[in-house]
Coordinates of C-alpha atoms and ligand atoms in Angstrom, one line a residue:
X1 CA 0.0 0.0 0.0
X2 CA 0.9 3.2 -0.9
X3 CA 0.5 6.2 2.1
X4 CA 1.5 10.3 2.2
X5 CA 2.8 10.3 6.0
X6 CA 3.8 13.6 8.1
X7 CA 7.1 13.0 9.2
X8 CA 7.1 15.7 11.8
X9 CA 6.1 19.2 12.4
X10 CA 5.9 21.1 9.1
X11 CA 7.9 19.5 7.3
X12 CA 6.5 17.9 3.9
X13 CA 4.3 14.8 3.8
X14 CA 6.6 11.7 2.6
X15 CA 5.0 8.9 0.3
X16 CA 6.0 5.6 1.1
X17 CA 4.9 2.1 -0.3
X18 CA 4.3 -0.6 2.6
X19 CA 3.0 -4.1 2.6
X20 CA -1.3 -3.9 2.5
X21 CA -2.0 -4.7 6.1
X22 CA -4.0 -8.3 6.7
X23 CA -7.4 -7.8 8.7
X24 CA -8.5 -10.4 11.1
X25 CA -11.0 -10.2 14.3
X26 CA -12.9 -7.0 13.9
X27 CA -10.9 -5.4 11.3
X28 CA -11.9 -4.4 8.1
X29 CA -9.3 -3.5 5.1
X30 CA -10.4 -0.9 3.0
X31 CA -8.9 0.3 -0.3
X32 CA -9.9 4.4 -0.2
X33 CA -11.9 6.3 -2.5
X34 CA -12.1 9.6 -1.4
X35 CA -10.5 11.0 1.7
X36 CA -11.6 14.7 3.0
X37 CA -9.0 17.1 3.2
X38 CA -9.9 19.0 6.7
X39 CA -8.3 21.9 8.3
X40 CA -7.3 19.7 11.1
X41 CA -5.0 18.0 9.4
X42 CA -3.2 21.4 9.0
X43 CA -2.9 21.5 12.8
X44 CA -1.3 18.4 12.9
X45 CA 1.4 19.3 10.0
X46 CA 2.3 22.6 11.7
X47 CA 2.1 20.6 14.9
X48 CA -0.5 21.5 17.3
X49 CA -2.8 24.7 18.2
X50 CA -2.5 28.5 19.4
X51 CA -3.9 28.7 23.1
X52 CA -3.3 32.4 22.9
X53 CA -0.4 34.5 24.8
X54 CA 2.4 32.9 22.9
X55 CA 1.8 29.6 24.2
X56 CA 1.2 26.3 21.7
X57 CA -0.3 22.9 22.2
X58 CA 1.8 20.5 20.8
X59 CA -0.4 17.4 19.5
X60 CA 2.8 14.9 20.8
X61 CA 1.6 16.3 24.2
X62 CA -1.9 15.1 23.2
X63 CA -0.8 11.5 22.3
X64 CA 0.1 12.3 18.5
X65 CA 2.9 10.0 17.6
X66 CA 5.1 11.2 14.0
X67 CA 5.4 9.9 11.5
X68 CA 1.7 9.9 11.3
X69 CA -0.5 9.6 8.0
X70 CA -3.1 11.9 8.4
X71 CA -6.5 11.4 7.0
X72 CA -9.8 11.0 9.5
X73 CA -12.5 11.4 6.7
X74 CA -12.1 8.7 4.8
X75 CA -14.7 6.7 2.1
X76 CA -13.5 3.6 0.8
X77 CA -15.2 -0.2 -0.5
X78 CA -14.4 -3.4 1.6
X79 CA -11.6 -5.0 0.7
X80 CA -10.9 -7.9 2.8
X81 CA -12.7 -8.7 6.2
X82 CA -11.6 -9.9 9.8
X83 CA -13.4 -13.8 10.8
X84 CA -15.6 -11.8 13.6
X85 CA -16.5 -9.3 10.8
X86 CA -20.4 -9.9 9.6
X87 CA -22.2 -6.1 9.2
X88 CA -20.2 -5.6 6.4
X89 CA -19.4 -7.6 3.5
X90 CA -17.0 -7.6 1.0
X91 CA -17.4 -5.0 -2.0
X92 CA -19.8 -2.3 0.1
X93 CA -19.2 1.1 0.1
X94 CA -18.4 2.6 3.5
X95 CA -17.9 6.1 6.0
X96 CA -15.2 5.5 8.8
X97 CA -16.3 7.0 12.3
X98 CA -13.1 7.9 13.0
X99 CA -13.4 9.3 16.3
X100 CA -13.1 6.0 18.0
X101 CA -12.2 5.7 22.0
X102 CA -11.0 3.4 24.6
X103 CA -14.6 1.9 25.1
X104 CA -14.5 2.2 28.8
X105 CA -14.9 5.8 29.8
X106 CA -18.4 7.4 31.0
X107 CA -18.1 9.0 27.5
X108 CA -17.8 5.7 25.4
X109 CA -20.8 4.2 27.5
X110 CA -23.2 6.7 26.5
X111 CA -21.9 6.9 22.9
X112 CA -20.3 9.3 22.8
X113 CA -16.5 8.1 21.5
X114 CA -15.9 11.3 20.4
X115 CA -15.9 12.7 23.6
X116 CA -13.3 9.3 25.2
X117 CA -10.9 10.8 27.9
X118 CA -8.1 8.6 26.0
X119 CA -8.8 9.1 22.0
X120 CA -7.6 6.8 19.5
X121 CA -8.9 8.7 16.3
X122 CA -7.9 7.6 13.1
X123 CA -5.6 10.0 11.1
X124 CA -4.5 11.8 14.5
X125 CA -3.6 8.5 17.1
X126 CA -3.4 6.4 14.3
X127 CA -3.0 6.1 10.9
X128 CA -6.1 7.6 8.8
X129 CA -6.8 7.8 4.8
X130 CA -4.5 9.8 3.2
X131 CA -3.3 5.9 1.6
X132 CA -4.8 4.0 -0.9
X133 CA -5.8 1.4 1.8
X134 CA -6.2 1.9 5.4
X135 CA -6.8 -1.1 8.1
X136 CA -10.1 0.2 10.5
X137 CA -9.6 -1.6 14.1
X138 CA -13.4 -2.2 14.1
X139 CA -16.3 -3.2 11.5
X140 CA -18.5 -1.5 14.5
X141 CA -17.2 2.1 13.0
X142 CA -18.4 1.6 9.5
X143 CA -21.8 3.0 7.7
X144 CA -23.2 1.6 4.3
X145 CA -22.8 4.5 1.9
X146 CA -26.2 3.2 0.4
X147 CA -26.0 6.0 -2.9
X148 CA -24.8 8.7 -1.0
X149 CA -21.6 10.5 -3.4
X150 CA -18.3 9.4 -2.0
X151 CA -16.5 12.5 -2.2
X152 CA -19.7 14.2 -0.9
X153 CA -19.4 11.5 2.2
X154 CA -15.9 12.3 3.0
X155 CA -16.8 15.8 5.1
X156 CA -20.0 13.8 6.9
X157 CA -17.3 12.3 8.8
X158 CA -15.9 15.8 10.6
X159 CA -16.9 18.8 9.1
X160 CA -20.5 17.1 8.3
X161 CA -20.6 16.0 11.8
X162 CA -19.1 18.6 13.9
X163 CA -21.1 21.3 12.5
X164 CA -24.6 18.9 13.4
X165 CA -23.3 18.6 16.5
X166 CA -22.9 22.7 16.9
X167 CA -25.9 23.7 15.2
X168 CA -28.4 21.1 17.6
X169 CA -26.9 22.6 20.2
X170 CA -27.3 26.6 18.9
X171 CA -30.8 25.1 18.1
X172 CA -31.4 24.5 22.0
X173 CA -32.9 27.8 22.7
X174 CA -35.6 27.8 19.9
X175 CA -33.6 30.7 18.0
X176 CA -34.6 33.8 15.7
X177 CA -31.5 34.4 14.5
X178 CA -28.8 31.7 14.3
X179 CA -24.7 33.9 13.1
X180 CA -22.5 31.2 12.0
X181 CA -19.3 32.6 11.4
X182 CA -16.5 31.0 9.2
X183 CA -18.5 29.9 5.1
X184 CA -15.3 26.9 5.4
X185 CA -15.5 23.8 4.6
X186 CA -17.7 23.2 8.3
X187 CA -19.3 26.8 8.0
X188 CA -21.1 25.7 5.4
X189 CA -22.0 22.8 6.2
X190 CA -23.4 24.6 9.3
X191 CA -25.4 26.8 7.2
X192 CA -27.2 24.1 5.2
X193 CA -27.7 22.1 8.0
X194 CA -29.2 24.8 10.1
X195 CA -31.4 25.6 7.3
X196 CA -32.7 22.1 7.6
X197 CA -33.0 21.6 10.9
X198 CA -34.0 24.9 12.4
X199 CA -36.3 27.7 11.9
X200 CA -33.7 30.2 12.4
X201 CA -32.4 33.2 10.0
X202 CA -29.4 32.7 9.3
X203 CA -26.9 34.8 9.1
X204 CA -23.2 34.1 7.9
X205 CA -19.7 35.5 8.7
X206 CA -16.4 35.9 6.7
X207 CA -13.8 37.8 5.8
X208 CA -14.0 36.3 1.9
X209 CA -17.2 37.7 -0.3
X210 CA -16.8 34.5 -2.7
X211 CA -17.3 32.2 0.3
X212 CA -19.8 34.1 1.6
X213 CA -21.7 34.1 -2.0
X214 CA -21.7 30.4 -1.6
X215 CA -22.8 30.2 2.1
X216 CA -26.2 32.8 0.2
X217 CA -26.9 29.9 -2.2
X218 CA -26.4 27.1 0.6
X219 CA -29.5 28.5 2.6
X220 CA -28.3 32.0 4.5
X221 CA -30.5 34.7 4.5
X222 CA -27.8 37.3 5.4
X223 CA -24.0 37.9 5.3
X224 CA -21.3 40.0 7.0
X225 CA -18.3 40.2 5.3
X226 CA -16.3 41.2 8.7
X227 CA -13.1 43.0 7.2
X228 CA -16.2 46.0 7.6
X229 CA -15.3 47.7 11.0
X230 CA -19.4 48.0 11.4
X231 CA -19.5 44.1 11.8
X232 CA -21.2 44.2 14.7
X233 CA -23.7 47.1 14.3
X234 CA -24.5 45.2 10.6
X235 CA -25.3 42.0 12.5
X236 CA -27.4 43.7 15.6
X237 CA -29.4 45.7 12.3
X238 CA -30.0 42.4 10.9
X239 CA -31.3 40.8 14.3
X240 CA -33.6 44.0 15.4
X241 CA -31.5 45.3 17.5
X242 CA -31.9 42.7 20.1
X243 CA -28.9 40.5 19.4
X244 CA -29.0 36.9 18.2
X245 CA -29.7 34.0 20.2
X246 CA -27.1 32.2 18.9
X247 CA -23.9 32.3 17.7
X248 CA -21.5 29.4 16.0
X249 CA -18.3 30.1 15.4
X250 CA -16.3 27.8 13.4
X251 CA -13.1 29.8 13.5
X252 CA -12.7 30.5 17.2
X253 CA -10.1 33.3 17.1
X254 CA -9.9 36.5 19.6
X255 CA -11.8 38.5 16.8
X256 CA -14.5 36.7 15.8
X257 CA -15.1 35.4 19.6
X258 CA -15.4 39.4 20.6
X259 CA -18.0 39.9 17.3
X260 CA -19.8 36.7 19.1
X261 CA -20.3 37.8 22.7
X262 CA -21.2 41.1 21.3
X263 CA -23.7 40.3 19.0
X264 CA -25.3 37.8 21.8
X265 CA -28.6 38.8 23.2
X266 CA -29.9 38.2 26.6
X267 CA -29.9 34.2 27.1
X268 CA -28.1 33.9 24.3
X269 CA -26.0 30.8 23.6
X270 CA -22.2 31.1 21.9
X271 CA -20.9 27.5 20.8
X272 CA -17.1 27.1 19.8
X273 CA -16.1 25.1 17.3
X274 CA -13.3 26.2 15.3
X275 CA -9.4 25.6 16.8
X276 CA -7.8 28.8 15.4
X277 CA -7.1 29.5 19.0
X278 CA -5.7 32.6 20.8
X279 CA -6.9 33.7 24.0
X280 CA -9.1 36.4 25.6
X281 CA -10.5 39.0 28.1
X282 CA -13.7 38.1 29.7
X283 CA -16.3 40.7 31.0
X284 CA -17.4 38.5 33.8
X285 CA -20.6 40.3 35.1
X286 CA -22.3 40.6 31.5
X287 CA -21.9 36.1 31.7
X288 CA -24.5 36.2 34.6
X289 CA -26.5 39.4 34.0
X290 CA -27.2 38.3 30.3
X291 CA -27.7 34.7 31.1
X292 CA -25.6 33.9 28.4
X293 CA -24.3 29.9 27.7
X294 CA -20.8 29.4 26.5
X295 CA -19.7 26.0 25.3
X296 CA -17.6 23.8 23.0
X297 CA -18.9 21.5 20.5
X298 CA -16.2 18.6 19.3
X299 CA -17.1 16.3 16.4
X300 CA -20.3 14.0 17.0
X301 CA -20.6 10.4 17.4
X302 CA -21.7 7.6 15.2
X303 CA -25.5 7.8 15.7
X304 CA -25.1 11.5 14.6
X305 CA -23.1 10.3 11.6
X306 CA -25.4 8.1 10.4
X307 CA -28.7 10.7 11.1
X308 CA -26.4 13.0 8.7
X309 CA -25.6 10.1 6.1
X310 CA -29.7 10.0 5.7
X311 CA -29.9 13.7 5.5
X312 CA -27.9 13.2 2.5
X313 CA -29.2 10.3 0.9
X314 CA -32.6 12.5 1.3
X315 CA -30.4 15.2 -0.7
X316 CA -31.3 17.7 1.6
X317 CA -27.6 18.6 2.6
X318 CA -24.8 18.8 -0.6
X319 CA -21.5 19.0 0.9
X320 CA -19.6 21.4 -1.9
X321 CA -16.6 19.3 -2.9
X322 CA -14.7 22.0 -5.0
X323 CA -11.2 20.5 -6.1
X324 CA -9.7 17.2 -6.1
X325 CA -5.9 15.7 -5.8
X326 CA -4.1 12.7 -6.0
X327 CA -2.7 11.4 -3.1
X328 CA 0.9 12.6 -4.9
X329 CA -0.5 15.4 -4.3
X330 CA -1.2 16.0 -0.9
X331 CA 1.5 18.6 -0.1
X332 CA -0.5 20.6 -2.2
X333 CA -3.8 19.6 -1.0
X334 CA -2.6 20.6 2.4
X335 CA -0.8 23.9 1.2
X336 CA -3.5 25.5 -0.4
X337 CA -6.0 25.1 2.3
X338 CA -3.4 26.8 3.9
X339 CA -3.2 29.8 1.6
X340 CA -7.4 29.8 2.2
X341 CA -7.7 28.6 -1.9
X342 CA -10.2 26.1 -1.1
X343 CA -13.7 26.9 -1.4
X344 CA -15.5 24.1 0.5
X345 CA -13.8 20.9 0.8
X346 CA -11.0 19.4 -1.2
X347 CA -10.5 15.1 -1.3
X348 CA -7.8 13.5 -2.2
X349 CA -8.6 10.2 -4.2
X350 CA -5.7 8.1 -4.1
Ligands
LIG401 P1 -11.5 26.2 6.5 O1 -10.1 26.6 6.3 O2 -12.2 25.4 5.4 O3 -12.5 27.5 6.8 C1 -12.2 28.5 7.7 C2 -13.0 29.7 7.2 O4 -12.9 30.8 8.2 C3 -12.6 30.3 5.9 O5 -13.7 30.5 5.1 C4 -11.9 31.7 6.3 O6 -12.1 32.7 5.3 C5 -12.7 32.0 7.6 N1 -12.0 32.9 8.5 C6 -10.7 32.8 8.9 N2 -10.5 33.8 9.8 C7 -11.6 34.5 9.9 C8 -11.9 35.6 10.7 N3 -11.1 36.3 11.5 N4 -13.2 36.1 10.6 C9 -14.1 35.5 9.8 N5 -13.8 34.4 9.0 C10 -12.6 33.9 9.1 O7 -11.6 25.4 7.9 P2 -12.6 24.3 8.3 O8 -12.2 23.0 7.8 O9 -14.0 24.8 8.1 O10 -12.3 24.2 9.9 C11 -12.5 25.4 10.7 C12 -11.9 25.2 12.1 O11 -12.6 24.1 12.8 C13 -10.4 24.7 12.1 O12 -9.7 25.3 13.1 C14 -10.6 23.2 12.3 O13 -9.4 22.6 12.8 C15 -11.7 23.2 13.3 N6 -12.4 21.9 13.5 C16 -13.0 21.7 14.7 C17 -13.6 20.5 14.9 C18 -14.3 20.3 16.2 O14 -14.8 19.2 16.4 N7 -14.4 21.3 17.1 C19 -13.7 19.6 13.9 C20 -13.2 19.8 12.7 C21 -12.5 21.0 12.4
LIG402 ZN1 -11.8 17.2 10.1

């Protein structure tokens, strides 16, 4: 098998050819036909995240072990099959959950893998889809494809799924107005999935007028390009006056956090998602005056992935898949979502 690894912090992704792995048990060999290109993997080329005042989280200090080959939304058809292995059968076309867990925590119990207090998720703890085949630990983690577009499956994984996660819970408080910020490759996801499954306006955030031109035609009823210094009087216009009752931010920076909390309204609810990072100054007294909720959405688990695999099948979300590479390519891949070229998602099919 053929697979682009990181060999360590920024430098370029090697490609190396290895013997295909040999499945037994649970496992499940799959040869890959699409795998998502996410702005995750990013943090785990350049290393780890930006927790504000200089200071950095490495992802070796989170368990990440290089060389590592990233890759955690990956589509590919069954290839060969462990003994124990009978949901799946040879030939089907699958979705990974790759947010798998130790299976023992209060987390796991409840479902919730994604949330495990020692992770084991594929392209980050272990070896994910940027291969042409990838051995999956468990047939338990795989979902039947059933018609739904494989490069279109590839983001239902993470940026499908994280941004289902953050919009249910922005939908908690039976919101007017719903400001997603960030028309990436989760924003606007976010955006067609809160069109779905709310009755909210929506209003969308960004600093790029092309993205937020898509994010219009993917269901939002309003945008803020937010290089304007009246960002935040624009969005209180929008929302009467009285603040929105929710805000999603899929970037998560000191910038678009302040344009959150001050375009909240009383009770209003702020959800962080993104993992640009930085840090920041809290009023404290406006938390409990306002009654505001401030809390982090991470991922989703494998019912949820499976809900959004229906809501796809239905055609009621269309993840945009804009540009394609071959796994040769990934430096590239992983480069230009760097330099913000990427409108959507981009897959690499090996
Ligand atoms: P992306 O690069 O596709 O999109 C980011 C978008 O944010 C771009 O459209 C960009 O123009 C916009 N943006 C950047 N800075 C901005 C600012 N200051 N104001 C307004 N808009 C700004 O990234 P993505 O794949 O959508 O991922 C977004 C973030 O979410 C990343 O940090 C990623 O690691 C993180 N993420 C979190 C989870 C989770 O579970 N919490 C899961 C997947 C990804
Ligand atoms: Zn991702």
């Amino acid at each position: 098998m053929k697979s682009a690894k990181i060999p360590g912090p920024n430098e370029p992704l090697t490609i190396s050819e290895t013997e295909n792995p040999k499945p037994s048990g649970t496992q499940v060999l799959l040869k890959v036909k699409s795998e998502g290109v996410c702005h995750s993997d990013l943090h785990l080329w350049e290393g780890g995240y930006d927790l504000g005042d200089g200071q950095f989280l490495k992802v070796t200090d989170r368990g990440v072990k290089y060389p590592v080959t990233p890759g955690h939304e990956i589509v590919g058809t069954i290839e060969e099959i462990g003994e124990n292995v009978s949901n799946v059968t040879v030939g089907d076309d699958v979705l990974v959950f790759p947010w798998m867990g130790c299976g023992e925590c209060p987390a796991c119990k409840v479902g919730n893998e994604n949330l495990c207090d020692a992770p084991k998720s594929m392209g980050l703890f272990q070896n994910g889809g940027y291969a042409d085949y990838v051995l999956v630990p468990n047939s338990k983690y795989l979902a039947k494809l059933d018609g739904v577009d494989p490069d279109a499956a590839t983001s239902l994984a993470c940026s499908g799924l994280t941004a289902y996660t953050a919009i249910k819970k922005a939908n908690q408080n039976s919101p007017e107005f719903i400001v997603i910020v960030g028309a990436g490759g989760l924003g606007l996801m976010g955006v067609q999935i809160a069109s779905e499954i709310t009755n909210a306006k929506i209003i969308c955030v960004d600093l790029d007028d092309a993205k937020l031109a898509t994010a219009k035609e993917m269901g939002a009823h309003f945008t803020v390009n937010s290089k304007d210094s009246e960002t935040v009087q624009k969005i209180m216009s929008i929302c009467n006056d009285k603040g929105a009752d929710s805000v999603v931010d899929f970037v998560n920076a000191p910038p678009t956090v302040k344009t959150g909390l001050a375009v909240l309204r009383k009770r209003g609810n702020l959800v962080l998602v993104g993992l640009f990072g930085g840090s920041l100054e809290l009023s404290l007294v406006t938390i409990p005056l306002k009654s505001i909720t401030i809390q982090g959405a991470y991922t989703g688990n494998y019912n949820d992935m499976v809900e959004l695999l229906g809501l796809a099948r239905k055609g009621t979300i269309n993840p945009v898949i804009s540009k394609r590479y071959s796994l040769d390519e990934a430096n590239s891949a992983l480069q230009d979502l760097k330099d913000r070229k990427i409108l959507g998602r981009a897959v690499i099919n090996p």
